[in-house]
Short mmCIF file of C-alpha atoms and ligand atoms in Angstrom, two decimals:
data_model
loop_
_atom_site.label_atom_id
_atom_site.label_comp_id
_atom_site.label_asym_id
_atom_site.label_seq_id
_atom_site.Cartn_x
_atom_site.Cartn_y
_atom_site.Cartn_z
CA MET A 1 -20.52 13.03 5.86
CA LYS A 2 -23.43 10.36 6.18
CA ARG A 3 -23.65 8.08 9.51
CA GLN A 4 -23.73 4.69 8.25
CA ARG A 5 -26.13 2.38 10.01
CA VAL A 6 -24.13 -0.70 11.11
CA ALA A 7 -25.13 -4.12 12.17
CA VAL A 8 -22.59 -6.55 13.69
CA VAL A 9 -23.55 -10.33 12.79
CA GLY A 10 -21.31 -12.86 15.46
CA CYS A 11 -20.67 -10.94 18.69
CA GLY A 12 -17.87 -13.34 19.95
CA MET A 13 -14.25 -12.31 21.03
CA LEU A 14 -13.24 -10.53 18.19
CA ALA A 15 -16.62 -8.54 17.70
CA GLN A 16 -16.66 -7.66 21.54
CA SER A 17 -12.97 -6.47 21.79
CA VAL A 18 -12.80 -4.91 18.28
CA HIS A 19 -15.73 -4.40 15.93
CA LEU A 20 -18.26 -3.17 18.42
CA PRO A 21 -16.28 -0.66 20.44
CA ASN A 22 -14.93 0.55 17.03
CA VAL A 23 -18.09 1.23 15.56
CA GLN A 24 -19.36 2.73 18.85
CA ALA A 25 -16.30 5.37 18.52
CA ASN A 26 -16.57 6.01 15.04
CA PRO A 27 -18.37 9.31 14.11
CA ARG A 28 -18.99 7.75 10.51
CA GLY A 29 -21.12 4.74 12.13
CA GLU A 30 -23.96 4.31 14.04
CA LEU A 31 -24.65 0.70 15.86
CA VAL A 32 -28.20 0.01 14.90
CA ALA A 33 -28.22 -4.00 15.44
CA VAL A 34 -26.32 -6.68 16.96
CA CYS A 35 -26.85 -10.47 16.08
CA ASP A 36 -25.72 -13.65 17.65
CA LEU A 37 -26.98 -17.13 17.52
CA ASP A 38 -26.60 -17.02 21.43
CA PRO A 39 -29.41 -14.70 22.58
CA ALA A 40 -27.94 -13.83 25.90
CA ILE A 41 -24.63 -12.58 23.90
CA ALA A 42 -26.40 -10.78 21.76
CA GLU A 43 -28.74 -8.85 24.29
CA ALA A 44 -25.41 -8.24 26.62
CA CYS A 45 -23.72 -6.75 23.52
CA ARG A 46 -27.10 -4.61 22.74
CA GLN A 47 -26.95 -3.31 26.09
CA THR A 48 -22.84 -2.69 26.57
CA PHE A 49 -22.52 -1.19 23.25
CA GLY A 50 -25.89 0.61 22.98
CA ALA A 51 -27.50 -1.08 19.72
CA ALA A 52 -31.09 -0.29 19.16
CA ARG A 53 -32.15 -3.96 18.87
CA ALA A 54 -30.61 -7.52 19.40
CA GLU A 55 -31.52 -10.33 16.92
CA THR A 56 -30.47 -14.20 16.80
CA ASP A 57 -31.49 -14.86 13.14
CA TRP A 58 -29.03 -12.88 10.54
CA GLN A 59 -31.97 -13.16 8.02
CA ARG A 60 -33.66 -10.16 9.90
CA ILE A 61 -30.35 -8.22 9.35
CA VAL A 62 -30.44 -8.94 5.58
CA ALA A 63 -34.12 -7.93 5.28
CA ALA A 64 -33.89 -5.03 7.34
CA ASP A 65 -34.45 -1.44 5.78
CA ASP A 66 -32.59 0.60 8.38
CA ILE A 67 -28.97 -1.04 7.97
CA ASP A 68 -26.47 0.13 5.30
CA VAL A 69 -23.29 -1.79 6.64
CA CYS A 70 -23.09 -5.35 8.06
CA ILE A 71 -19.80 -6.49 9.87
CA LEU A 72 -19.66 -10.28 9.64
CA ALA A 73 -17.50 -11.84 12.47
CA THR A 74 -18.59 -15.37 12.53
CA HIS A 75 -16.10 -17.86 11.80
CA THR A 76 -16.29 -19.34 8.04
CA ASN A 77 -19.59 -21.25 9.09
CA LEU A 78 -21.34 -18.12 7.69
CA ARG A 79 -20.21 -16.29 4.69
CA GLY A 80 -21.41 -16.75 0.99
CA ALA A 81 -24.95 -17.61 2.59
CA PHE A 82 -25.14 -14.30 4.35
CA ILE A 83 -22.94 -11.76 2.37
CA ILE A 84 -24.56 -12.56 -1.11
CA PRO A 85 -28.07 -11.76 0.12
CA ALA A 86 -26.81 -8.87 2.15
CA LEU A 87 -25.37 -7.41 -1.06
CA GLU A 88 -28.63 -8.17 -3.07
CA HIS A 89 -30.49 -6.16 -0.36
CA GLY A 90 -28.34 -3.34 -1.10
CA LYS A 91 -25.82 -3.41 2.02
CA ALA A 92 -22.25 -3.18 1.95
CA VAL A 93 -20.24 -5.92 4.10
CA TYR A 94 -17.09 -5.81 6.14
CA THR A 95 -16.37 -9.47 6.58
CA GLU A 96 -13.81 -11.06 8.88
CA LYS A 97 -11.13 -13.06 7.79
CA PRO A 98 -10.72 -15.73 6.08
CA LEU A 99 -13.25 -14.61 3.25
CA ALA A 100 -14.57 -18.17 2.75
CA PRO A 101 -12.81 -21.72 2.86
CA ASP A 102 -13.31 -22.97 -0.76
CA ARG A 103 -12.98 -21.26 -4.27
CA ALA A 104 -16.74 -21.93 -5.46
CA GLU A 105 -17.85 -19.84 -2.31
CA MET A 106 -15.35 -16.87 -3.08
CA LEU A 107 -16.14 -16.63 -6.63
CA ALA A 108 -19.98 -16.59 -5.84
CA ILE A 109 -19.31 -13.57 -3.59
CA VAL A 110 -17.10 -12.00 -6.21
CA GLN A 111 -19.85 -12.47 -8.84
CA ALA A 112 -22.41 -10.95 -6.47
CA VAL A 113 -20.21 -7.93 -5.86
CA ARG A 114 -20.05 -7.27 -9.60
CA ARG A 115 -23.58 -7.88 -10.02
CA THR A 116 -25.00 -5.59 -7.33
CA GLY A 117 -22.11 -3.05 -7.52
CA ARG A 118 -22.14 -3.28 -3.63
CA PRO A 119 -18.78 -3.23 -1.98
CA VAL A 120 -17.17 -5.91 0.26
CA CYS A 121 -14.10 -5.41 2.56
CA VAL A 122 -12.28 -8.12 3.63
CA GLY A 123 -10.76 -7.82 7.36
CA HIS A 124 -7.32 -7.99 6.49
CA ASN A 125 -6.78 -5.12 9.16
CA ARG A 126 -2.89 -5.10 8.98
CA ARG A 127 -3.06 -3.25 5.70
CA SER A 128 -4.23 -0.41 7.83
CA SER A 129 -2.00 -0.51 10.82
CA PRO A 130 -0.07 3.07 10.97
CA ALA A 131 3.26 1.24 11.26
CA MET A 132 2.47 -1.10 8.50
CA LEU A 133 1.38 1.73 5.93
CA GLU A 134 4.79 3.34 6.83
CA PHE A 135 6.78 0.28 6.16
CA ARG A 136 5.12 -0.05 2.70
CA ARG A 137 5.68 3.45 2.19
CA LEU A 138 9.61 3.12 2.81
CA LEU A 139 9.71 -0.04 0.94
CA THR A 140 8.03 1.60 -2.17
CA ALA A 141 10.54 4.56 -1.82
CA ALA A 142 13.37 1.87 -1.73
CA GLN A 143 12.54 0.72 -5.15
CA GLY A 144 13.37 3.66 -7.14
CA THR A 145 17.07 4.28 -5.25
CA THR A 146 20.15 2.64 -3.68
CA GLY A 147 21.15 2.47 -0.27
CA TRP A 148 23.51 5.20 1.27
CA PRO A 149 27.33 4.23 0.98
CA ALA A 150 27.96 1.52 3.57
CA SER A 151 30.90 1.68 5.93
CA VAL A 152 32.11 -1.38 4.19
CA ASP A 153 31.76 -1.40 0.52
CA ARG A 154 34.07 -3.05 -1.99
CA SER A 155 31.73 -2.98 -5.01
CA ALA A 156 33.57 -0.42 -6.88
CA GLY A 157 34.06 -1.65 -10.66
CA ARG A 158 32.22 -4.81 -9.93
CA GLU A 159 29.30 -5.93 -12.39
CA SER A 160 26.02 -5.73 -10.85
CA LEU A 161 24.22 -9.21 -10.34
CA PRO A 162 20.83 -10.02 -11.38
CA GLU A 163 20.08 -11.10 -8.12
CA GLU A 164 21.12 -7.84 -6.75
CA ARG A 165 17.57 -6.46 -7.85
CA GLY A 166 15.30 -8.77 -5.76
CA LEU A 167 13.24 -7.91 -2.80
CA GLN A 168 14.05 -10.09 0.31
CA LEU A 169 10.90 -10.20 2.79
CA LEU A 170 11.00 -11.85 6.35
CA MET A 171 7.86 -12.12 8.56
CA ARG A 172 8.26 -13.73 11.96
CA VAL A 173 5.01 -14.54 13.78
CA ASN A 174 5.82 -15.26 17.37
CA ASP A 175 2.66 -17.24 18.82
CA ASP A 176 2.00 -19.18 21.99
CA ILE A 177 -0.30 -22.53 22.02
CA ARG A 178 -0.89 -21.91 25.59
CA SER A 179 -3.03 -18.85 24.48
CA TRP A 180 -5.19 -20.37 21.70
CA LYS A 181 -8.76 -21.06 21.69
CA GLU A 182 -10.46 -24.44 21.52
CA TRP A 183 -11.45 -24.26 18.02
CA ILE A 184 -8.31 -23.98 16.58
CA PHE A 185 -7.36 -27.51 17.85
CA THR A 186 -10.45 -29.00 15.56
CA ASP A 187 -10.45 -26.73 12.55
CA ASP A 188 -9.15 -28.82 9.66
CA ALA A 189 -7.23 -26.21 7.91
CA GLY A 190 -5.90 -24.69 11.35
CA ILE A 191 -3.54 -21.69 11.98
CA MET A 192 -2.06 -22.26 8.26
CA PHE A 193 -4.96 -21.00 6.64
CA ALA A 194 -7.35 -19.26 9.30
CA GLU A 195 -4.42 -16.99 10.60
CA MET A 196 -1.87 -17.07 7.65
CA VAL A 197 -4.33 -15.24 5.45
CA HIS A 198 -3.45 -12.24 7.19
CA PHE A 199 0.49 -12.65 6.43
CA LEU A 200 0.04 -13.73 2.96
CA ASP A 201 -2.19 -10.98 2.14
CA LEU A 202 0.53 -8.73 3.21
CA ALA A 203 3.27 -11.01 1.17
CA LEU A 204 0.97 -9.97 -1.94
CA TRP A 205 0.33 -6.38 -1.00
CA LEU A 206 4.18 -5.59 -0.44
CA ASN A 207 5.65 -7.57 -3.36
CA PRO A 208 5.33 -6.08 -6.81
CA GLY A 209 5.48 -9.37 -8.82
CA HIS A 210 3.33 -12.30 -8.99
CA PRO A 211 3.83 -15.59 -6.87
CA VAL A 212 4.92 -18.41 -8.68
CA ARG A 213 5.62 -21.16 -6.04
CA VAL A 214 5.02 -22.03 -2.30
CA PHE A 215 6.88 -24.24 -0.26
CA ALA A 216 5.51 -25.09 3.27
CA ASP A 217 7.37 -26.93 5.49
CA GLY A 218 6.39 -28.04 9.03
CA SER A 219 2.92 -29.01 10.64
CA PRO A 220 -0.33 -26.71 9.47
CA ARG A 221 -1.29 -26.76 13.04
CA GLY A 222 1.87 -24.53 13.94
CA ASN A 223 5.50 -24.29 13.95
CA PHE A 224 5.90 -24.08 10.08
CA THR A 225 7.92 -21.73 7.45
CA LEU A 226 6.01 -20.61 4.34
CA LEU A 227 8.47 -19.89 1.48
CA LEU A 228 7.05 -18.12 -1.35
CA ARG A 229 8.83 -16.99 -4.66
CA PHE A 230 7.52 -14.58 -6.92
CA ASP A 231 7.94 -13.98 -10.89
CA ASP A 232 10.77 -11.33 -10.39
CA GLY A 233 12.95 -13.67 -8.43
CA ALA A 234 11.71 -12.18 -5.01
CA LEU A 235 11.64 -14.23 -1.80
CA THR A 236 9.00 -13.90 1.05
CA THR A 237 9.54 -15.97 4.16
CA ILE A 238 6.77 -16.37 6.90
CA GLN A 239 8.04 -18.09 9.90
CA GLN A 240 5.24 -19.06 12.47
CA THR A 241 5.99 -20.45 15.90
CA MET A 242 3.51 -21.76 18.29
CA VAL A 243 6.20 -22.39 21.06
CA GLY A 244 7.15 -18.77 21.69
CA HIS A 245 6.04 -16.55 24.72
CA PHE A 246 2.74 -14.75 24.51
CA ASP A 247 4.26 -11.54 25.67
CA TYR A 248 7.20 -11.31 23.71
CA PRO A 249 6.50 -9.26 20.55
CA LYS A 250 4.64 -11.26 17.89
CA GLU A 251 5.63 -9.85 14.77
CA LEU A 252 8.38 -8.74 12.90
CA TYR A 253 8.88 -7.86 9.44
CA GLU A 254 12.10 -7.21 7.44
CA ALA A 255 12.73 -6.28 4.11
CA ALA A 256 15.86 -5.75 2.19
CA THR A 257 16.29 -4.43 -1.45
CA HIS A 258 18.53 -2.05 -3.19
CA ASN A 259 20.93 -2.31 -0.29
CA ILE A 260 18.21 -0.71 1.85
CA THR A 261 17.09 -2.67 4.91
CA ILE A 262 13.65 -1.59 6.44
CA ALA A 263 12.11 -3.43 9.54
CA MET A 264 8.75 -2.86 11.35
CA ASP A 265 8.66 -4.73 14.88
CA HIS A 266 5.21 -5.42 16.06
CA HIS A 267 3.49 -2.34 14.68
CA ILE A 268 5.04 -0.07 17.38
CA GLU A 269 8.46 0.64 15.57
CA VAL A 270 9.89 1.18 12.22
CA ARG A 271 13.65 1.19 11.57
CA GLN A 272 15.46 1.70 8.42
CA CYS A 273 18.95 2.00 7.11
CA GLY A 274 20.06 3.40 3.53
CA LEU A 275 17.18 5.80 2.88
CA ALA A 276 18.97 8.90 3.10
CA ASP A 277 15.92 11.41 3.45
CA GLU A 278 14.11 9.19 5.88
CA PRO A 279 14.35 8.78 9.79
CA LEU A 280 16.17 5.70 11.26
CA LEU A 281 13.58 5.18 13.81
CA GLN A 282 10.02 5.92 14.19
CA THR A 283 7.68 4.67 16.88
CA PHE A 284 4.04 4.21 16.86
CA PRO A 285 1.40 4.49 19.59
CA TYR A 286 0.29 1.40 21.33
CA ALA A 287 -3.65 0.38 21.32
CA ALA A 288 -5.86 3.08 23.04
CA VAL A 289 -6.40 0.73 25.89
CA THR A 290 -2.75 0.45 26.68
CA THR A 291 -2.63 4.06 28.40
CA TRP A 292 -0.31 2.59 31.13
CA ALA A 293 2.45 2.01 29.09
CA PRO A 294 3.64 5.54 27.95
CA GLU A 295 7.09 4.96 26.83
CA PRO A 296 7.15 4.05 23.12
CA GLY A 297 8.84 1.70 20.86
CA MET A 298 10.61 -1.60 21.54
CA THR A 299 12.44 -0.16 24.36
CA GLY A 300 9.21 0.97 25.68
CA TYR A 301 7.76 -2.26 25.33
CA PHE A 302 10.70 -3.98 27.36
CA HIS A 303 10.48 -1.64 30.12
CA ALA A 304 6.70 -1.83 30.57
CA LEU A 305 7.19 -5.83 30.54
CA ASP A 306 9.76 -5.73 33.00
CA ALA A 307 8.22 -3.02 35.37
CA ASP A 308 4.66 -4.47 35.11
CA LEU A 309 3.51 -7.43 32.91
CA ARG A 310 6.04 -9.59 34.36
CA HIS A 311 4.12 -9.58 37.50
CA ALA A 312 0.73 -8.32 37.03
CA ALA A 313 -0.05 -10.30 33.61
CA ARG A 314 -1.46 -7.20 31.77
CA THR A 315 -1.41 -7.73 27.89
CA ILE A 316 0.52 -4.44 26.02
CA GLY A 317 -1.99 -3.87 23.17
CA VAL A 318 -0.70 -2.68 19.74
CA GLU A 319 -2.36 -1.12 16.89
CA LYS A 320 -3.02 -3.49 14.25
CA GLY A 321 -5.13 -1.43 12.37
CA HIS A 322 -8.63 -2.57 12.92
CA ALA A 323 -10.36 0.77 13.87
CA ARG A 324 -8.65 2.23 10.76
CA HIS A 325 -9.62 -0.44 8.30
CA LEU A 326 -13.40 -0.09 9.24
CA ASP A 327 -12.85 3.85 9.25
CA ARG A 328 -11.26 3.33 5.54
CA PHE A 329 -14.14 1.46 4.44
CA LEU A 330 -16.90 3.76 5.90
CA THR A 331 -14.91 6.68 4.40
CA HIS A 332 -14.78 4.80 1.11
CA LEU A 333 -18.97 4.10 1.18
CA ASP A 334 -18.97 8.06 1.67
CA GLY A 335 -17.45 8.41 -1.64
CA LEU A 336 -13.98 9.42 -0.41
CA GLY A 337 -11.10 7.01 -0.85
CA GLU A 338 -10.66 3.62 -1.85
CA ASN A 339 -12.02 0.32 -0.40
CA PRO A 340 -8.83 -0.77 1.55
CA CYS A 341 -9.15 -4.58 0.92
CA PRO A 342 -11.51 -5.62 -2.11
CA VAL A 343 -12.76 -9.03 -2.44
CA ASP A 344 -10.86 -10.08 -5.32
CA GLY A 345 -7.48 -9.72 -3.92
CA ALA A 346 -8.62 -11.90 -0.74
CA VAL A 347 -9.71 -14.57 -3.20
CA ALA A 348 -5.95 -14.81 -4.14
CA VAL A 349 -4.89 -14.90 -0.73
CA ASN A 350 -7.22 -17.79 0.41
CA ARG A 351 -6.22 -19.66 -2.69
CA ILE A 352 -2.45 -19.51 -1.72
CA ALA A 353 -3.36 -20.41 1.93
CA LEU A 354 -4.89 -23.62 0.24
CA LYS A 355 -1.68 -24.35 -1.48
CA CYS A 356 0.38 -23.85 1.43
CA LEU A 357 -1.79 -26.53 3.11
CA GLU A 358 -1.28 -28.73 0.01
CA SER A 359 2.61 -27.91 0.15
CA ALA A 360 2.92 -28.96 3.72
CA ARG A 361 1.00 -32.22 3.73
CA LEU A 362 2.80 -33.35 0.40
CA GLY A 363 6.00 -32.32 1.68
CA LEU A 364 6.77 -30.74 -1.62
CA PRO A 365 6.76 -27.35 -3.55
CA VAL A 366 3.37 -26.42 -5.17
CA ALA A 367 3.13 -24.32 -8.11
CA ILE A 368 0.97 -20.94 -8.04
CA THR A 369 -0.57 -20.09 -11.52
CA PRO A 370 -2.26 -17.22 -12.69
CA GLU A 371 -5.77 -18.93 -11.83
CA ASP A 372 -4.68 -18.64 -8.16
CA TRP A 373 -4.53 -14.54 -8.32
CA HIS A 374 -6.51 -13.62 -11.56
CA ILE A 375 -10.27 -13.79 -11.68
CA PRO A 376 -11.54 -13.02 -15.30
CA ALA A 377 -13.70 -9.71 -15.63
N1 NAD B 401 -8.96 -9.50 12.17
C1 NAD B 401 -8.37 -10.07 13.36
O1 NAD B 401 -7.36 -9.56 13.84
C2 NAD B 401 -8.79 -11.48 13.79
C3 NAD B 401 -8.77 -11.88 15.23
C4 NAD B 401 -9.31 -12.87 15.74
C5 NAD B 401 -10.32 -13.72 15.04
N2 NAD B 401 -10.65 -13.02 13.78
C6 NAD B 401 -11.70 -13.79 12.68
O2 NAD B 401 -12.96 -13.45 13.46
C7 NAD B 401 -13.76 -14.51 13.49
C8 NAD B 401 -14.65 -14.59 14.51
O3 NAD B 401 -13.68 -14.95 15.63
P1 NAD B 401 -13.78 -15.03 17.25
O4 NAD B 401 -12.71 -15.20 17.64
O5 NAD B 401 -14.60 -13.63 17.48
O6 NAD B 401 -14.80 -16.18 17.28
P2 NAD B 401 -15.93 -16.61 18.53
O7 NAD B 401 -16.11 -18.04 18.42
O8 NAD B 401 -15.50 -15.93 19.74
O9 NAD B 401 -17.12 -15.58 18.09
C9 NAD B 401 -18.02 -16.13 16.88
C10 NAD B 401 -19.38 -15.64 17.21
O10 NAD B 401 -20.44 -15.96 16.06
C11 NAD B 401 -21.57 -16.40 16.51
N3 NAD B 401 -22.18 -17.21 15.36
C12 NAD B 401 -21.99 -18.18 14.81
N4 NAD B 401 -22.40 -18.59 13.76
C13 NAD B 401 -23.72 -17.56 13.56
C14 NAD B 401 -24.58 -17.49 12.79
N5 NAD B 401 -24.86 -18.12 12.19
N6 NAD B 401 -25.55 -16.33 13.16
C15 NAD B 401 -25.14 -15.54 14.20
N7 NAD B 401 -24.09 -15.50 15.06
C16 NAD B 401 -23.14 -16.65 14.74
C17 NAD B 401 -21.13 -17.50 17.51
O11 NAD B 401 -22.31 -17.75 18.61
C18 NAD B 401 -20.04 -16.54 18.30
O12 NAD B 401 -20.48 -15.71 19.49
C19 NAD B 401 -13.05 -15.78 12.55
O13 NAD B 401 -13.57 -15.71 11.25
C20 NAD B 401 -11.75 -15.41 12.91
O14 NAD B 401 -10.71 -15.77 12.15
C21 NAD B 401 -10.09 -12.02 13.14
#
């Protein structure tokens, strides 16, 4: 196993809470350099996370001979301008989402990946959440079967309807505007672009068909519903609210297909009804920092909330896959396993996120065509 020499560029909230500790803890990685426009932040991160050096100019990271992998955790103010020369200098890049704000910049990154043969992994980390991977495994298993006989079943002798073969998927995102950082209020594309790319990525990753239409209703700044139709008739609904309570579980995923219902609650619990050979309920560990809430699953979450958080305001961290996503990418660089999120798929996600904005602003459904999700070889 080769230890990849890593640099982290953009050492703000996400890098300090996720990427820097994850590199530090990963035996496949070695933190060589940190870089931030703010010298005080760069130096503080160098000391806290044990990097050999701190930089303020990302061009020095691109040109360095002792760096194999760059983690880019700035906002979209820095994407193609950094990623393309980094690839040309032989580096691999893990970039935070969104990949880039417009099609031209995204395609320039795709072309650089193809030209240099160096990989980019996009930080759609929920693909690597253990509970999400289990949700997807069960959903795949459900495609080839039918749910066990129900307690009420009047279908004997009835012709099956074409609609009965569809996949209905709901993603509910409970957010609290009181927790949002300042930049969200001035960002032109807002939450519907910057945050929804996570959920649009999952919609494309979980649906076997291609998207054909989106309708976004509500304000792009928050409190909206996205409805995606796929070419096999499947519908995915993403419901985002900014007027929920921060400490209520944020994410619920519920899929129904072939009379099988599968749910994933907040990355800590997976439930299903209809798959005969699978467990009805599984629980998944909290994030490593939440050692103080030992009882697993949703019941455990609410017991922890009742016993502690209501009084002491501690966040119950859940495992959204950040560490595993990076580990899968480092493993891929070692020649073992796939890149967990190559760049082509992220182009489709961002294109569709832009169509969501268009739909919300027009108040009309907007077509999605192959040029949104297919890039010629
Ligand atoms: N995957 C996730 O779960 C997740 C969660 C939160 C944020 N994000 C993404 O991570 C990115 C960063 O978000 P954040 O909340 O950490 O932001 P932040 O504002 O806290 O940090 C960004 C940092 O980048 C630095 N920076 C900006 N331009 C730079 C440049 N040219 N060179 C070097 N440093 C530069 C800033 O000084 C700042 O310290 C965003 O793209 C956001 O969408 C992802």
